[in-house]
Amino acid sequence: MTETDPASRYRTGRAAMRRFWQTARGFWHRPTAWALMAMLAVCVILQLIVQYRLNFWNRDFFNALEARDGRQIWHQARVLAALAASSVTLAIIAVWGRMTFQRLWRDWLTHQLITSWLADQRYQRLGFVNGQRQNPEYRITEDARLATDAPIDLVVGLLSSVLAASVFIVVLWNVGGALEIRIWGGTIAVPGYLVIASVVYASTTTLGMMVIGRNMVEVIENKNQAEADFKYVVARVNTRATLAPQPEDASILATAQTEVIHQWKRLCGQHMRTTLVSHGNTLLAPVVGLLFCAPNYVAGTVSLGEVTQAAAAFVSVQGAFNWLVDNYPRLAEWLSSAYRVGILLKAFDELDGQVSASMQPETVEIRPDPQPT
């Protein structure tokens, strides 16, 4: 069974991810990790409270604007300044907590990888495991960084999205009301129609992203492997050149460089396709929300302030539901890097003949990273 076989790739990928987490989760046993995560969770909740208050600010401000109430408009301007200051302060604290967590986790994981790499002279034997290049230098530096950077951003973003969706769906349901549709002389009321429209719209964009970006993980894996191989070839040619330059060195370097550029071209194509969905959604979501609110405004059942409040809530719900749309490239990059770190850890196990008991027998063999067909 070859590595290009889907079943083989799936088993190898799962085993590598399990091996990555067996080591990486050790950092989470430290009190510092949980303290930082608790602080980030509190920041997410407080930011949501500010967003919720800003949503009602939209209603109050535009109602004051519609009524031409100068005193109320000035009052709402002061409220906005206080809400903006609170939001900025919370954002700064969240950035500190997130980057501190990422820095400490990377430091811990990199120390574990370097210690394992240097132990028992594995650094001398690793390149010859099953005759394959493991490129430990790239995996210890670049892949370890990406593997510890992305999870925190993704988890915090997912928590924020779940809470925001829960809160603003209630706002949409209460503010949007029911949509009355006249059919064959009768009237049908659709309760919570803005919630239904929001779910349908978000499902469409998410499905589109999953279809368009279904190959992104594989493309990123191939790009990372090509980059690692290129660095390996450059280092090896440089070492040989100090002794006796070889005539084929230029050809070897050119081949490796060509492969890197080819993989970046494939990645560019993937990003162009995913941008079609993500950027289109960013442009259309606010307008779509207003269009859905327009019928009740024309009918006089909602005020201008309630229209802007519902439209803002619609955008917030879309941002929450489209978490996958916004983070799909980052998720793919993380999966690729965590997989490659897991493969390196499995290589250490193979060298020592101490394969983890949780590994399935067919995934013990160290297989090559996926190569483009």
Coordinates of N, CA and C in Angstrom, one line a residue, residues 16-150:
A16 N 0.3 10.2 13.0 CA 1.2 11.3 13.2 C 0.6 12.4 14.1
M17 N -0.7 12.7 13.9 CA -1.3 13.7 14.8 C -1.4 13.2 16.2
R18 N -1.7 11.9 16.4 CA -1.7 11.4 17.8 C -0.3 11.5 18.4
R19 N 0.7 11.2 17.7 CA 2.1 11.3 18.2 C 2.4 12.7 18.5
F20 N 2.0 13.7 17.7 CA 2.2 15.1 18.0 C 1.6 15.5 19.3
W21 N 0.3 15.1 19.5 CA -0.4 15.5 20.7 C 0.2 14.8 22.0
Q22 N 0.7 13.6 21.8 CA 1.3 12.9 23.0 C 2.4 13.7 23.6
T23 N 3.2 14.4 22.7 CA 4.2 15.2 23.2 C 3.8 16.6 23.5
A24 N 3.0 17.2 22.6 CA 2.7 18.7 22.7 C 1.8 18.9 23.9
R25 N 0.9 18.0 24.3 CA 0.0 18.3 25.4 C 0.7 18.3 26.7
G26 N 1.9 17.9 26.8 CA 2.7 18.0 28.0 C 2.7 19.4 28.6
F27 N 2.7 20.4 27.7 CA 2.8 21.8 28.2 C 1.5 22.1 28.9
W28 N 0.4 21.5 28.6 CA -0.9 21.8 29.2 C -1.0 21.3 30.6
H29 N 0.0 20.5 31.1 CA 0.0 20.1 32.4 C 0.5 21.2 33.4
R30 N 1.0 22.3 32.8 CA 1.5 23.3 33.6 C 0.4 24.3 34.0
P31 N 0.4 24.8 35.3 CA -0.6 25.8 35.7 C -0.6 27.1 34.9
T32 N 0.6 27.5 34.4 CA 0.6 28.7 33.6 C -0.3 28.6 32.3
A33 N -0.3 27.4 31.7 CA -1.1 27.2 30.5 C -2.6 27.5 30.8
W34 N -3.1 26.9 31.9 CA -4.5 27.0 32.2 C -4.8 28.4 32.7
A35 N -3.9 29.1 33.3 CA -4.1 30.4 33.8 C -4.3 31.4 32.6
L36 N -3.4 31.2 31.6 CA -3.5 32.0 30.4 C -4.8 31.7 29.6
M37 N -5.2 30.5 29.5 CA -6.4 30.1 28.8 C -7.6 30.7 29.5
A38 N -7.6 30.7 30.8 CA -8.7 31.2 31.6 C -8.8 32.7 31.3
M39 N -7.6 33.4 31.3 CA -7.6 34.8 31.0 C -8.2 35.1 29.6
L40 N -7.8 34.3 28.7 CA -8.3 34.5 27.3 C -9.8 34.3 27.2
A41 N -10.3 33.3 27.9 CA -11.7 33.0 27.9 C -12.5 34.2 28.5
V42 N -12.0 34.8 29.6 CA -12.6 36.0 30.2 C -12.6 37.1 29.2
C43 N -11.5 37.3 28.5 CA -11.4 38.4 27.5 C -12.5 38.2 26.4
V44 N -12.6 36.9 26.0 CA -13.6 36.6 25.0 C -15.0 37.0 25.4
I45 N -15.4 36.6 26.7 CA -16.7 36.9 27.2 C -16.9 38.4 27.4
L46 N -15.9 39.1 27.9 CA -16.1 40.6 28.0 C -16.2 41.3 26.7
Q47 N -15.4 40.8 25.7 CA -15.5 41.4 24.3 C -16.9 41.1 23.8
L48 N -17.5 40.0 24.1 CA -18.8 39.7 23.6 C -19.9 40.6 24.2
I49 N -19.7 40.9 25.5 CA -20.6 41.9 26.2 C -20.5 43.2 25.5
V50 N -19.3 43.7 25.2 CA -19.1 45.0 24.5 C -19.8 44.9 23.2
Q51 N -19.6 43.8 22.4 CA -20.2 43.7 21.1 C -21.7 43.8 21.2
Y52 N -22.3 43.1 22.2 CA -23.7 43.1 22.5 C -24.2 44.5 22.7
R53 N -23.5 45.2 23.5 CA -23.9 46.6 23.8 C -23.7 47.5 22.6
L54 N -22.7 47.2 21.8 CA -22.6 48.0 20.5 C -23.7 47.7 19.6
N55 N -24.2 46.5 19.6 CA -25.4 46.2 18.7 C -26.6 47.0 19.1
F56 N -26.9 47.2 20.4 CA -28.0 48.1 20.8 C -27.6 49.5 20.6
W57 N -26.3 49.9 20.6 CA -25.9 51.2 20.3 C -26.4 51.6 18.9
N58 N -26.2 50.6 17.9 CA -26.7 50.9 16.6 C -28.1 51.3 16.5
R59 N -28.9 50.5 17.3 CA -30.4 50.8 17.3 C -30.6 52.2 17.9
D60 N -30.0 52.5 19.0 CA -30.3 53.8 19.7 C -29.8 55.0 18.8
F61 N -28.6 54.8 18.2 CA -28.0 55.9 17.5 C -28.9 56.3 16.2
F62 N -29.2 55.2 15.5 CA -30.0 55.5 14.3 C -31.4 55.9 14.5
N63 N -32.0 55.5 15.7 CA -33.3 56.0 16.0 C -33.2 57.5 16.4
A64 N -32.1 57.9 17.1 CA -31.9 59.3 17.4 C -31.7 60.1 16.1
L65 N -31.0 59.5 15.2 CA -30.7 60.2 13.9 C -32.0 60.3 13.1
E66 N -32.8 59.3 13.1 CA -34.1 59.4 12.4 C -35.0 60.4 13.1
A67 N -34.9 60.6 14.4 CA -35.8 61.6 15.1 C -35.1 63.0 15.1
R68 N -33.9 63.1 14.6 CA -33.2 64.3 14.6 C -33.0 64.9 16.0
D69 N -32.7 64.0 16.9 CA -32.5 64.4 18.3 C -31.0 64.6 18.6
G70 N -30.6 65.9 18.6 CA -29.2 66.2 18.7 C -28.6 65.8 20.1
R71 N -29.4 66.0 21.1 CA -28.9 65.6 22.5 C -28.7 64.1 22.6
Q72 N -29.6 63.3 22.1 CA -29.4 61.9 22.1 C -28.3 61.4 21.2
I73 N -28.1 62.1 20.1 CA -27.0 61.7 19.2 C -25.6 62.0 19.9
W74 N -25.5 63.1 20.6 CA -24.3 63.5 21.3 C -24.1 62.5 22.5
H75 N -25.1 62.1 23.1 CA -25.0 61.1 24.2 C -24.5 59.7 23.6
Q76 N -25.0 59.3 22.5 CA -24.6 58.1 21.9 C -23.2 58.1 21.4
A77 N -22.7 59.3 21.1 CA -21.3 59.5 20.7 C -20.4 59.2 21.8
R78 N -20.8 59.7 23.0 CA -20.0 59.5 24.2 C -20.0 58.0 24.6
V79 N -21.1 57.4 24.5 CA -21.2 55.9 24.8 C -20.3 55.1 23.8
L80 N -20.3 55.5 22.6 CA -19.4 54.8 21.6 C -18.0 54.9 22.0
A81 N -17.6 56.1 22.4 CA -16.2 56.3 22.8 C -15.8 55.4 24.0
A82 N -16.7 55.3 25.0 CA -16.4 54.4 26.1 C -16.4 52.9 25.7
L83 N -17.3 52.5 24.8 CA -17.3 51.1 24.3 C -16.1 50.8 23.5
A84 N -15.7 51.8 22.6 CA -14.5 51.6 21.8 C -13.2 51.4 22.7
A85 N -13.1 52.3 23.7 CA -12.0 52.2 24.6 C -11.9 50.8 25.3
S86 N -13.1 50.4 25.7 CA -13.1 49.1 26.4 C -12.7 47.9 25.5
S87 N -13.2 48.0 24.2 CA -12.9 47.0 23.3 C -11.5 46.9 22.9
V88 N -10.9 48.1 22.7 CA -9.4 48.2 22.4 C -8.6 47.6 23.6
T89 N -8.9 48.0 24.8 CA -8.2 47.5 26.0 C -8.3 46.0 26.1
L90 N -9.4 45.4 25.9 CA -9.6 44.0 25.9 C -8.8 43.3 24.8
A91 N -8.8 43.9 23.6 CA -8.1 43.3 22.5 C -6.6 43.3 22.8
I92 N -6.1 44.4 23.4 CA -4.6 44.4 23.7 C -4.3 43.3 24.7
I93 N -5.1 43.2 25.8 CA -4.9 42.2 26.8 C -4.9 40.8 26.1
A94 N -5.9 40.6 25.2 CA -6.0 39.3 24.6 C -4.8 38.9 23.7
V95 N -4.3 40.0 23.0 CA -3.1 39.8 22.2 C -1.9 39.4 23.1
W96 N -1.7 40.0 24.2 CA -0.6 39.7 25.1 C -0.8 38.2 25.6
G97 N -2.0 37.9 26.0 CA -2.2 36.5 26.5 C -2.0 35.4 25.5
R98 N -2.5 35.7 24.3 CA -2.4 34.7 23.2 C -0.9 34.5 22.8
M99 N -0.2 35.6 22.6 CA 1.2 35.5 22.1 C 2.1 35.0 23.2
T100 N 1.8 35.3 24.5 CA 2.5 34.7 25.6 C 2.4 33.2 25.6
F101 N 1.1 32.8 25.5 CA 0.9 31.3 25.5 C 1.6 30.7 24.3
Q102 N 1.5 31.3 23.1 CA 2.2 30.7 21.9 C 3.7 30.6 22.1
R103 N 4.3 31.7 22.7 CA 5.7 31.7 22.9 C 6.2 30.7 23.9
L104 N 5.5 30.6 25.0 CA 5.8 29.6 26.0 C 5.7 28.1 25.5
W105 N 4.6 27.9 24.8 CA 4.3 26.6 24.2 C 5.4 26.2 23.2
R106 N 5.7 27.1 22.3 CA 6.8 26.8 21.3 C 8.1 26.6 22.0
D107 N 8.4 27.4 23.0 CA 9.7 27.2 23.7 C 9.7 25.8 24.4
W108 N 8.6 25.4 25.0 CA 8.6 24.0 25.6 C 8.7 22.9 24.6
L109 N 7.9 23.0 23.5 CA 7.9 21.9 22.5 C 9.3 21.9 21.8
T110 N 9.8 23.0 21.4 CA 11.1 23.0 20.8 C 12.2 22.4 21.6
H111 N 12.1 22.7 22.9 CA 13.1 22.1 23.9 C 13.0 20.6 23.9
Q112 N 11.7 20.1 23.9 CA 11.5 18.6 23.8 C 12.1 18.0 22.5
L113 N 11.8 18.7 21.4 CA 12.3 18.2 20.1 C 13.8 18.2 20.1
I114 N 14.5 19.3 20.5 CA 15.9 19.3 20.4 C 16.5 18.3 21.3
T115 N 16.0 18.2 22.5 CA 16.5 17.2 23.5 C 16.4 15.8 22.9
S116 N 15.3 15.4 22.3 CA 15.1 14.1 21.7 C 16.1 14.0 20.5
W117 N 16.3 15.0 19.7 CA 17.1 15.0 18.5 C 18.6 14.7 18.9
L118 N 19.0 15.4 19.9 CA 20.4 15.3 20.3 C 20.7 14.0 21.1
A119 N 19.7 13.4 21.7 CA 19.9 12.2 22.6 C 20.3 11.0 21.7
D120 N 21.3 10.3 22.2 CA 21.8 9.1 21.6 C 22.2 9.3 20.1
Q121 N 22.7 10.5 19.9 CA 23.2 10.9 18.5 C 22.2 10.6 17.4
R122 N 20.9 10.9 17.7 CA 19.9 10.7 16.7 C 20.1 11.6 15.5
Y123 N 20.7 12.8 15.8 CA 20.9 13.7 14.7 C 21.8 13.2 13.6
Q124 N 22.7 12.2 14.0 CA 23.5 11.6 13.0 C 22.8 10.4 12.3
R125 N 21.9 9.8 12.9 CA 21.2 8.6 12.3 C 19.9 8.9 11.6
L126 N 19.3 10.1 11.9 CA 17.9 10.3 11.5 C 17.8 10.4 10.0
G127 N 18.8 10.9 9.3 CA 18.6 11.0 7.9 C 18.6 9.7 7.1
F128 N 18.9 8.6 7.8 CA 19.0 7.3 7.2 C 17.9 6.4 7.6
V129 N 16.9 6.9 8.3 CA 15.7 6.1 8.7 C 15.0 5.7 7.4
N130 N 15.0 4.4 7.1 CA 14.3 3.9 5.9 C 14.8 4.6 4.7
G131 N 16.0 5.1 4.7 CA 16.5 5.8 3.5 C 15.9 7.1 3.2
Q132 N 15.2 7.7 4.1 CA 14.4 8.9 3.8 C 15.0 10.1 4.6
R133 N 14.8 11.3 4.0 CA 15.3 12.5 4.7 C 14.1 13.0 5.6
Q134 N 14.4 13.2 6.8 CA 13.4 13.7 7.8 C 13.5 15.2 8.0
N135 N 14.5 15.9 7.5 CA 14.6 17.3 7.6 C 14.3 17.8 9.0
P136 N 15.0 17.3 10.0 CA 14.6 17.7 11.4 C 14.8 19.2 11.6
E137 N 15.8 19.8 11.0 CA 16.1 21.3 11.2 C 14.8 22.1 10.9
Y138 N 14.2 21.8 9.8 CA 13.0 22.6 9.4 C 11.8 22.3 10.3
R139 N 11.7 21.0 10.7 CA 10.5 20.6 11.5 C 10.7 21.2 12.9
I140 N 11.9 21.2 13.4 CA 12.1 21.7 14.8 C 11.9 23.2 14.8
T141 N 12.3 23.9 13.8 CA 12.2 25.4 13.8 C 10.8 25.9 13.2
E142 N 10.6 25.7 12.0 CA 9.4 26.2 11.3 C 8.1 25.5 11.7
D143 N 8.1 24.2 11.5 CA 6.9 23.4 11.8 C 6.5 23.5 13.3
A144 N 7.5 23.4 14.2 CA 7.1 23.5 15.6 C 6.5 24.9 15.9
R145 N 7.0 25.9 15.2 CA 6.4 27.3 15.5 C 4.9 27.3 15.0
L146 N 4.7 26.8 13.8 CA 3.3 26.9 13.3 C 2.4 25.9 14.0
A147 N 2.9 24.8 14.5 CA 2.1 23.8 15.2 C 1.7 24.4 16.6
T148 N 2.4 25.3 17.2 CA 2.0 25.9 18.5 C 1.4 27.3 18.3
D149 N 1.5 27.9 17.2 CA 0.9 29.2 17.0 C -0.6 29.1 16.7
A150 N -0.9 28.3 15.7 CA -2.3 28.3 15.2 C -3.3 27.8 16.2

